[in-house]
């Protein structure tokens, strides 16, 4: 016994410091980035957001602590945020110009690099589960519009009336936007998209993102959230990324894949790669942020907005929930 523990001790000593510290699992989530400033936030709004993020961290960590997969954990965390009307995904999604809710979501498994995505869906309670169904129950990666709604019903996902997604606050935001004729990329915008990235006990990573898009979107506009490589990417050889922000710029910068590529080919830390790519996105005019985790157990986030709804937890670390840029 003593001898065994001596050998184990010797083995441990020979491991690099990073490997010794590697958490058994990690989870990072976001609920959108934007102009979150203390002066502009009501205490109710802040408390609701923090509670929602905390509940999502709980749901995801329960999966991971029980030995579940990163894929199951990111789906579980995102479902909580989709069900929470505080965030722009599922119930509480923003309105299109025509006063409808059209939802986008995507998910990716870093172990196999399989991926699934849906765009412009209108009847599935949890679009993230539909994205997963596309990945696991079809030969495709991305389904859109009517066909995606039909696939969802055929596969038996929970269907809801389109009015389920609508909230008064989001309708007010659409009316304000129409009245002011403000730009869609108004500097004051708060992106409420949700996302999660995780590493499980086997060292596999996964990423998931879900959104209603941007208020007042028209003509079937689709952002980065359901675009694999832009809003979502996961690769065990690098990291898992979920983004939020002005989708058009994230698509042009290929944000999620670009970060993974820098990590994989240049050996950069997740934080360094994310900061560089967010800076490049800002140079194009794009505001927003990303969350990341990798097989090494590193967790990171980066945003070029004043704040981002975000949270993280790991097997060995304390739970953190933050909103403003100067927290954590
Ligand atoms: N990225 C999303 C989109 O452009 C919006 C957001 O993050 O809130 O559709």
Short mmCIF file of C-alpha atoms and ligand atoms in Angstrom, two decimals:
data_model
loop_
_atom_site.label_atom_id
_atom_site.label_comp_id
_atom_site.label_asym_id
_atom_site.label_seq_id
_atom_site.Cartn_x
_atom_site.Cartn_y
_atom_site.Cartn_z
CA UNK A 1 0.00 0.00 0.00
CA UNK A 2 2.69 2.44 1.08
CA UNK A 3 4.76 1.34 -1.86
CA UNK A 4 1.82 1.96 -4.24
CA UNK A 5 1.19 5.41 -2.91
CA UNK A 6 4.90 6.15 -3.19
CA UNK A 7 4.81 5.15 -6.86
CA UNK A 8 1.66 7.23 -7.39
CA UNK A 9 3.36 10.13 -5.63
CA UNK A 10 6.43 9.78 -7.80
CA UNK A 11 4.27 9.68 -10.93
CA UNK A 12 2.45 12.79 -9.83
CA UNK A 13 5.73 14.58 -9.20
CA UNK A 14 6.86 13.83 -12.73
CA UNK A 15 3.73 15.33 -14.30
CA UNK A 16 3.95 18.92 -15.51
CA UNK A 17 2.29 21.40 -13.13
CA UNK A 18 -0.57 22.07 -15.54
CA UNK A 19 -1.51 18.38 -15.67
CA UNK A 20 -1.54 18.11 -11.88
CA UNK A 21 -3.89 21.08 -11.66
CA UNK A 22 -6.16 19.96 -14.46
CA UNK A 23 -9.74 20.00 -13.23
CA UNK A 24 -11.75 16.84 -13.88
CA UNK A 25 -14.43 18.83 -15.62
CA UNK A 26 -15.19 22.42 -16.55
CA UNK A 27 -18.25 24.43 -17.57
CA UNK A 28 -18.45 28.00 -18.85
CA UNK A 29 -21.69 29.72 -19.90
CA UNK A 30 -22.85 33.06 -21.29
CA UNK A 31 -26.16 34.87 -21.56
CA UNK A 32 -25.11 37.53 -24.05
CA UNK A 33 -22.75 40.51 -24.16
CA UNK A 34 -23.47 44.22 -24.49
CA UNK A 35 -23.72 47.53 -22.73
CA UNK A 36 -24.24 46.24 -19.20
CA UNK A 37 -23.44 49.06 -16.83
CA UNK A 38 -24.40 49.29 -13.19
CA UNK A 39 -26.11 52.64 -13.68
CA UNK A 40 -28.36 51.25 -16.38
CA UNK A 41 -29.28 47.97 -14.69
CA UNK A 42 -32.29 47.59 -12.41
CA UNK A 43 -31.75 45.44 -9.30
CA UNK A 44 -34.56 43.10 -10.48
CA UNK A 45 -33.00 42.62 -13.90
CA UNK A 46 -29.59 41.98 -12.38
CA UNK A 47 -30.93 39.50 -9.82
CA UNK A 48 -32.93 37.62 -12.47
CA UNK A 49 -29.90 37.33 -14.75
CA UNK A 50 -27.61 36.14 -11.97
CA UNK A 51 -30.16 33.59 -10.82
CA UNK A 52 -30.65 32.31 -14.37
CA UNK A 53 -26.91 31.91 -14.89
CA UNK A 54 -26.55 30.17 -11.54
CA UNK A 55 -29.35 27.71 -12.33
CA UNK A 56 -27.80 26.92 -15.71
CA UNK A 57 -24.39 26.27 -14.08
CA UNK A 58 -26.10 23.96 -11.58
CA UNK A 59 -27.83 21.99 -14.36
CA UNK A 60 -24.64 21.55 -16.38
CA UNK A 61 -22.41 20.73 -13.43
CA UNK A 62 -24.83 18.12 -12.18
CA UNK A 63 -24.33 16.26 -15.47
CA UNK A 64 -20.53 16.61 -15.36
CA UNK A 65 -20.16 15.73 -11.67
CA UNK A 66 -22.19 12.59 -12.34
CA UNK A 67 -19.71 11.51 -15.01
CA UNK A 68 -21.90 12.69 -17.90
CA UNK A 69 -20.60 13.96 -21.22
CA UNK A 70 -19.67 17.52 -22.14
CA UNK A 71 -22.32 17.30 -24.86
CA UNK A 72 -25.07 16.46 -22.35
CA UNK A 73 -23.84 19.20 -20.02
CA UNK A 74 -23.88 22.01 -22.59
CA UNK A 75 -27.33 20.96 -23.77
CA UNK A 76 -28.63 20.88 -20.18
CA UNK A 77 -27.20 24.33 -19.35
CA UNK A 78 -28.50 25.93 -22.55
CA UNK A 79 -31.98 24.43 -22.05
CA UNK A 80 -32.25 26.21 -18.69
CA UNK A 81 -31.32 29.52 -20.32
CA UNK A 82 -33.75 28.91 -23.22
CA UNK A 83 -36.57 28.36 -20.73
CA UNK A 84 -35.65 31.54 -18.82
CA UNK A 85 -37.39 34.64 -20.28
CA UNK A 86 -34.49 36.88 -19.14
CA UNK A 87 -32.40 35.71 -22.06
CA UNK A 88 -32.75 36.03 -25.83
CA UNK A 89 -33.21 32.34 -26.61
CA UNK A 90 -36.25 30.08 -26.49
CA UNK A 91 -38.85 31.84 -24.32
CA UNK A 92 -37.97 35.52 -24.21
CA UNK A 93 -36.42 35.55 -27.69
CA UNK A 94 -36.37 38.87 -29.52
CA UNK A 95 -38.94 39.67 -32.21
CA UNK A 96 -38.41 39.87 -35.94
CA UNK A 97 -39.56 43.00 -37.77
CA UNK A 98 -42.78 41.16 -38.59
CA UNK A 99 -43.45 40.41 -34.92
CA UNK A 100 -42.56 36.71 -34.92
CA UNK A 101 -39.91 34.74 -33.03
CA UNK A 102 -37.46 32.81 -35.20
CA UNK A 103 -34.90 30.81 -33.31
CA UNK A 104 -31.38 29.67 -34.19
CA UNK A 105 -29.19 27.14 -32.37
CA UNK A 106 -26.15 24.93 -32.85
CA UNK A 107 -24.18 22.30 -30.99
CA UNK A 108 -20.84 20.58 -31.60
CA UNK A 109 -19.08 17.56 -30.14
CA UNK A 110 -15.31 18.08 -29.91
CA UNK A 111 -14.56 14.36 -29.71
CA UNK A 112 -16.02 13.51 -33.13
CA UNK A 113 -16.41 17.01 -34.63
CA UNK A 114 -20.00 16.12 -35.40
CA UNK A 115 -22.28 19.15 -35.39
CA UNK A 116 -25.96 20.07 -35.69
CA UNK A 117 -27.71 23.40 -36.26
CA UNK A 118 -31.14 24.91 -36.89
CA UNK A 119 -32.11 28.34 -38.16
CA UNK A 120 -35.42 30.20 -38.12
CA UNK A 121 -37.38 27.58 -36.20
CA UNK A 122 -40.70 28.61 -34.66
CA UNK A 123 -42.25 25.76 -32.71
CA UNK A 124 -39.64 23.81 -30.79
CA UNK A 125 -39.51 24.62 -27.10
CA UNK A 126 -35.77 23.93 -26.89
CA UNK A 127 -34.01 24.66 -30.18
CA UNK A 128 -30.70 23.38 -28.76
CA UNK A 129 -32.21 19.89 -28.45
CA UNK A 130 -33.40 20.16 -32.04
CA UNK A 131 -29.86 21.08 -33.15
CA UNK A 132 -28.63 17.99 -31.34
CA UNK A 133 -31.31 15.90 -33.05
CA UNK A 134 -30.10 17.17 -36.43
CA UNK A 135 -26.60 16.05 -35.46
CA UNK A 136 -27.60 12.63 -34.18
CA UNK A 137 -30.79 11.84 -36.08
CA UNK A 138 -30.11 13.10 -39.61
CA UNK A 139 -27.27 12.98 -42.13
CA UNK A 140 -27.20 16.81 -42.17
CA UNK A 141 -25.53 19.57 -40.20
CA UNK A 142 -28.00 22.43 -40.67
CA UNK A 143 -31.75 22.63 -41.24
CA UNK A 144 -33.73 25.86 -41.66
CA UNK A 145 -37.26 27.24 -41.56
CA UNK A 146 -40.31 25.12 -42.33
CA UNK A 147 -38.31 22.00 -42.99
CA UNK A 148 -36.59 22.25 -39.62
CA UNK A 149 -39.98 22.75 -37.90
CA UNK A 150 -41.26 19.67 -39.71
CA UNK A 151 -38.20 17.60 -38.78
CA UNK A 152 -38.71 18.62 -35.15
CA UNK A 153 -42.34 17.47 -35.06
CA UNK A 154 -41.47 14.22 -36.85
CA UNK A 155 -38.69 13.48 -34.36
CA UNK A 156 -41.02 14.07 -31.42
CA UNK A 157 -39.38 17.13 -29.87
CA UNK A 158 -41.61 19.15 -27.55
CA UNK A 159 -43.73 21.51 -29.67
CA UNK A 160 -45.19 24.79 -28.40
CA UNK A 161 -47.46 27.46 -29.88
CA UNK A 162 -45.37 30.32 -31.32
CA UNK A 163 -46.89 32.63 -28.66
CA UNK A 164 -44.98 30.64 -26.00
CA UNK A 165 -41.76 32.48 -26.95
CA UNK A 166 -43.25 35.99 -26.82
CA UNK A 167 -42.74 38.31 -23.84
CA UNK A 168 -43.99 41.87 -23.26
CA UNK A 169 -40.50 43.23 -22.75
CA UNK A 170 -39.26 41.91 -26.10
CA UNK A 171 -42.32 43.32 -27.85
CA UNK A 172 -41.61 46.70 -26.25
CA UNK A 173 -38.04 46.52 -27.55
CA UNK A 174 -39.30 45.91 -31.09
CA UNK A 175 -41.74 48.82 -30.84
CA UNK A 176 -38.95 51.10 -29.56
CA UNK A 177 -36.65 50.06 -32.37
CA UNK A 178 -39.34 50.68 -34.97
CA UNK A 179 -40.30 54.06 -33.46
CA UNK A 180 -36.72 55.28 -33.17
CA UNK A 181 -35.70 53.78 -36.49
CA UNK A 182 -32.41 52.93 -34.75
CA UNK A 183 -29.82 50.81 -36.44
CA UNK A 184 -29.82 47.10 -35.67
CA UNK A 185 -26.26 47.47 -34.46
CA UNK A 186 -27.04 50.34 -32.14
CA UNK A 187 -24.18 50.73 -29.69
CA UNK A 188 -26.59 50.32 -26.76
CA UNK A 189 -27.62 46.87 -27.85
CA UNK A 190 -27.54 44.04 -25.34
CA UNK A 191 -27.09 40.70 -26.97
CA UNK A 192 -28.95 38.10 -24.94
CA UNK A 193 -27.90 35.00 -26.81
CA UNK A 194 -26.97 32.05 -24.60
CA UNK A 195 -24.20 29.50 -24.82
CA UNK A 196 -22.22 26.87 -22.95
CA UNK A 197 -18.88 25.09 -23.34
CA UNK A 198 -17.69 22.16 -21.25
CA UNK A 199 -14.93 19.61 -20.75
CA UNK A 200 -15.93 16.27 -19.26
CA UNK A 201 -14.07 13.73 -17.14
CA UNK A 202 -12.84 11.97 -20.31
CA UNK A 203 -11.28 15.22 -21.52
CA UNK A 204 -13.79 15.74 -24.34
CA UNK A 205 -15.12 19.20 -25.08
CA UNK A 206 -18.44 20.43 -26.50
CA UNK A 207 -20.07 23.76 -27.35
CA UNK A 208 -23.67 24.94 -27.72
CA UNK A 209 -25.27 28.28 -28.64
CA UNK A 210 -28.92 29.36 -28.89
CA UNK A 211 -30.57 32.67 -29.82
CA UNK A 212 -33.56 34.59 -31.10
CA UNK A 213 -31.09 36.63 -33.18
CA UNK A 214 -31.40 40.41 -33.22
CA UNK A 215 -34.50 42.56 -32.65
CA UNK A 216 -36.17 43.65 -35.86
CA UNK A 217 -34.36 41.13 -38.08
CA UNK A 218 -35.92 40.83 -41.57
CA UNK A 219 -35.90 38.80 -44.70
CA UNK A 220 -34.97 35.54 -43.04
CA UNK A 221 -31.79 37.04 -41.56
CA UNK A 222 -29.61 34.46 -39.83
CA UNK A 223 -26.68 35.40 -37.57
CA UNK A 224 -23.60 33.54 -36.42
CA UNK A 225 -25.17 31.45 -33.64
CA UNK A 226 -26.23 28.50 -35.83
CA UNK A 227 -23.19 28.79 -38.10
CA UNK A 228 -20.61 26.18 -37.16
CA UNK A 229 -17.21 27.89 -37.12
CA UNK A 230 -18.66 31.34 -36.47
CA UNK A 231 -20.85 31.21 -33.33
CA UNK A 232 -19.99 27.68 -32.22
CA UNK A 233 -17.05 25.29 -32.58
CA UNK A 234 -15.61 22.36 -30.62
CA UNK A 235 -12.50 20.32 -31.32
CA UNK A 236 -10.76 18.10 -28.77
CA UNK A 237 -7.46 19.06 -30.40
CA UNK A 238 -7.98 22.71 -29.46
CA UNK A 239 -11.01 23.97 -27.54
CA UNK A 240 -14.76 24.62 -27.47
CA UNK A 241 -16.12 28.10 -28.19
CA UNK A 242 -19.54 29.76 -28.02
CA UNK A 243 -20.00 33.37 -29.15
CA UNK A 244 -22.45 36.22 -28.75
CA UNK A 245 -22.51 39.57 -30.48
CA UNK A 246 -23.19 41.23 -33.82
CA UNK A 247 -23.48 38.03 -35.83
CA UNK A 248 -22.60 39.41 -39.23
CA UNK A 249 -19.09 40.30 -38.02
CA UNK A 250 -18.64 36.98 -36.24
CA UNK A 251 -19.48 35.17 -39.46
CA UNK A 252 -17.01 37.29 -41.44
CA UNK A 253 -14.26 36.71 -38.90
CA UNK A 254 -15.06 32.99 -38.53
CA UNK A 255 -14.62 33.66 -34.82
CA UNK A 256 -15.11 30.26 -33.16
CA UNK A 257 -13.05 28.30 -35.67
CA UNK A 258 -10.39 30.99 -35.90
CA UNK A 259 -9.81 30.80 -32.15
CA UNK A 260 -9.57 26.99 -32.27
CA UNK A 261 -7.16 27.20 -35.22
CA UNK A 262 -4.86 29.60 -33.35
CA UNK A 263 -4.84 27.29 -30.32
CA UNK A 264 -4.18 24.23 -32.45
CA UNK A 265 -1.58 25.56 -34.86
CA UNK A 266 0.10 28.31 -32.86
CA UNK A 267 -0.17 26.74 -29.42
CA UNK A 268 -1.64 29.92 -27.96
CA UNK A 269 -3.50 29.84 -24.66
CA UNK A 270 -7.29 30.01 -25.03
CA UNK A 271 -7.35 33.47 -23.49
CA UNK A 272 -4.62 34.82 -25.79
CA UNK A 273 -6.25 33.38 -28.92
CA UNK A 274 -9.68 34.70 -27.92
CA UNK A 275 -8.36 38.20 -27.15
CA UNK A 276 -6.64 38.43 -30.53
CA UNK A 277 -9.69 37.22 -32.48
CA UNK A 278 -12.04 39.51 -30.52
CA UNK A 279 -9.71 42.42 -31.29
CA UNK A 280 -9.76 41.51 -34.98
CA UNK A 281 -13.56 41.29 -34.86
CA UNK A 282 -13.72 44.72 -33.19
CA UNK A 283 -11.47 46.11 -35.95
CA UNK A 284 -14.11 45.00 -38.47
CA UNK A 285 -16.76 46.80 -36.37
CA UNK A 286 -18.10 43.78 -34.47
CA UNK A 287 -18.94 43.90 -30.76
CA UNK A 288 -19.57 40.90 -28.53
CA UNK A 289 -17.76 38.13 -26.72
CA UNK A 290 -16.83 34.46 -26.45
CA UNK A 291 -16.54 31.77 -23.79
CA UNK A 292 -14.06 28.91 -24.06
CA UNK A 293 -12.75 25.77 -22.46
CA UNK A 294 -10.18 23.23 -23.60
CA UNK A 295 -9.07 19.67 -22.94
CA UNK A 296 -6.34 21.05 -20.66
CA UNK A 297 -9.08 22.34 -18.37
CA UNK A 298 -8.37 25.97 -19.19
CA UNK A 299 -11.46 28.19 -18.98
CA UNK A 300 -11.59 31.66 -20.48
CA UNK A 301 -13.77 34.44 -21.78
CA UNK A 302 -13.10 37.54 -23.80
CA UNK A 303 -15.43 40.40 -24.76
CA UNK A 304 -15.10 43.84 -26.30
CA UNK A 305 -18.36 45.15 -24.81
CA UNK A 306 -18.73 46.78 -21.36
CA UNK A 307 -20.21 43.57 -19.97
CA UNK A 308 -21.21 39.99 -20.64
CA UNK A 309 -23.60 37.76 -18.70
CA UNK A 310 -21.30 34.88 -17.85
CA UNK A 311 -20.47 32.12 -15.40
CA UNK A 312 -18.05 29.28 -14.83
CA UNK A 313 -17.49 26.34 -12.54
CA UNK A 314 -15.19 23.31 -12.45
CA UNK A 315 -14.73 20.17 -10.39
CA UNK A 316 -12.05 21.92 -8.38
CA UNK A 317 -13.13 25.54 -8.63
CA UNK A 318 -15.67 27.82 -7.13
CA UNK A 319 -18.74 28.87 -9.07
CA UNK A 320 -18.40 32.36 -10.57
CA UNK A 321 -21.29 34.43 -11.97
CA UNK A 322 -20.52 37.87 -13.40
CA UNK A 323 -22.07 40.59 -15.53
CA UNK A 324 -19.91 43.71 -15.63
CA UNK A 325 -16.51 44.08 -17.22
CA UNK A 326 -14.79 44.84 -13.92
CA UNK A 327 -15.98 41.70 -12.11
CA UNK A 328 -13.82 38.53 -11.62
N1 LIG B 1 -25.04 36.61 -32.28
C1 LIG B 1 -26.47 36.75 -32.33
C2 LIG B 1 -26.90 37.04 -33.74
O1 LIG B 1 -26.26 37.82 -34.40
C3 LIG B 1 -27.01 37.82 -31.45
C4 LIG B 1 -26.57 37.75 -30.02
O2 LIG B 1 -25.48 37.25 -29.72
O3 LIG B 1 -27.33 38.18 -29.16
O4 LIG B 1 -27.93 36.52 -34.14
#
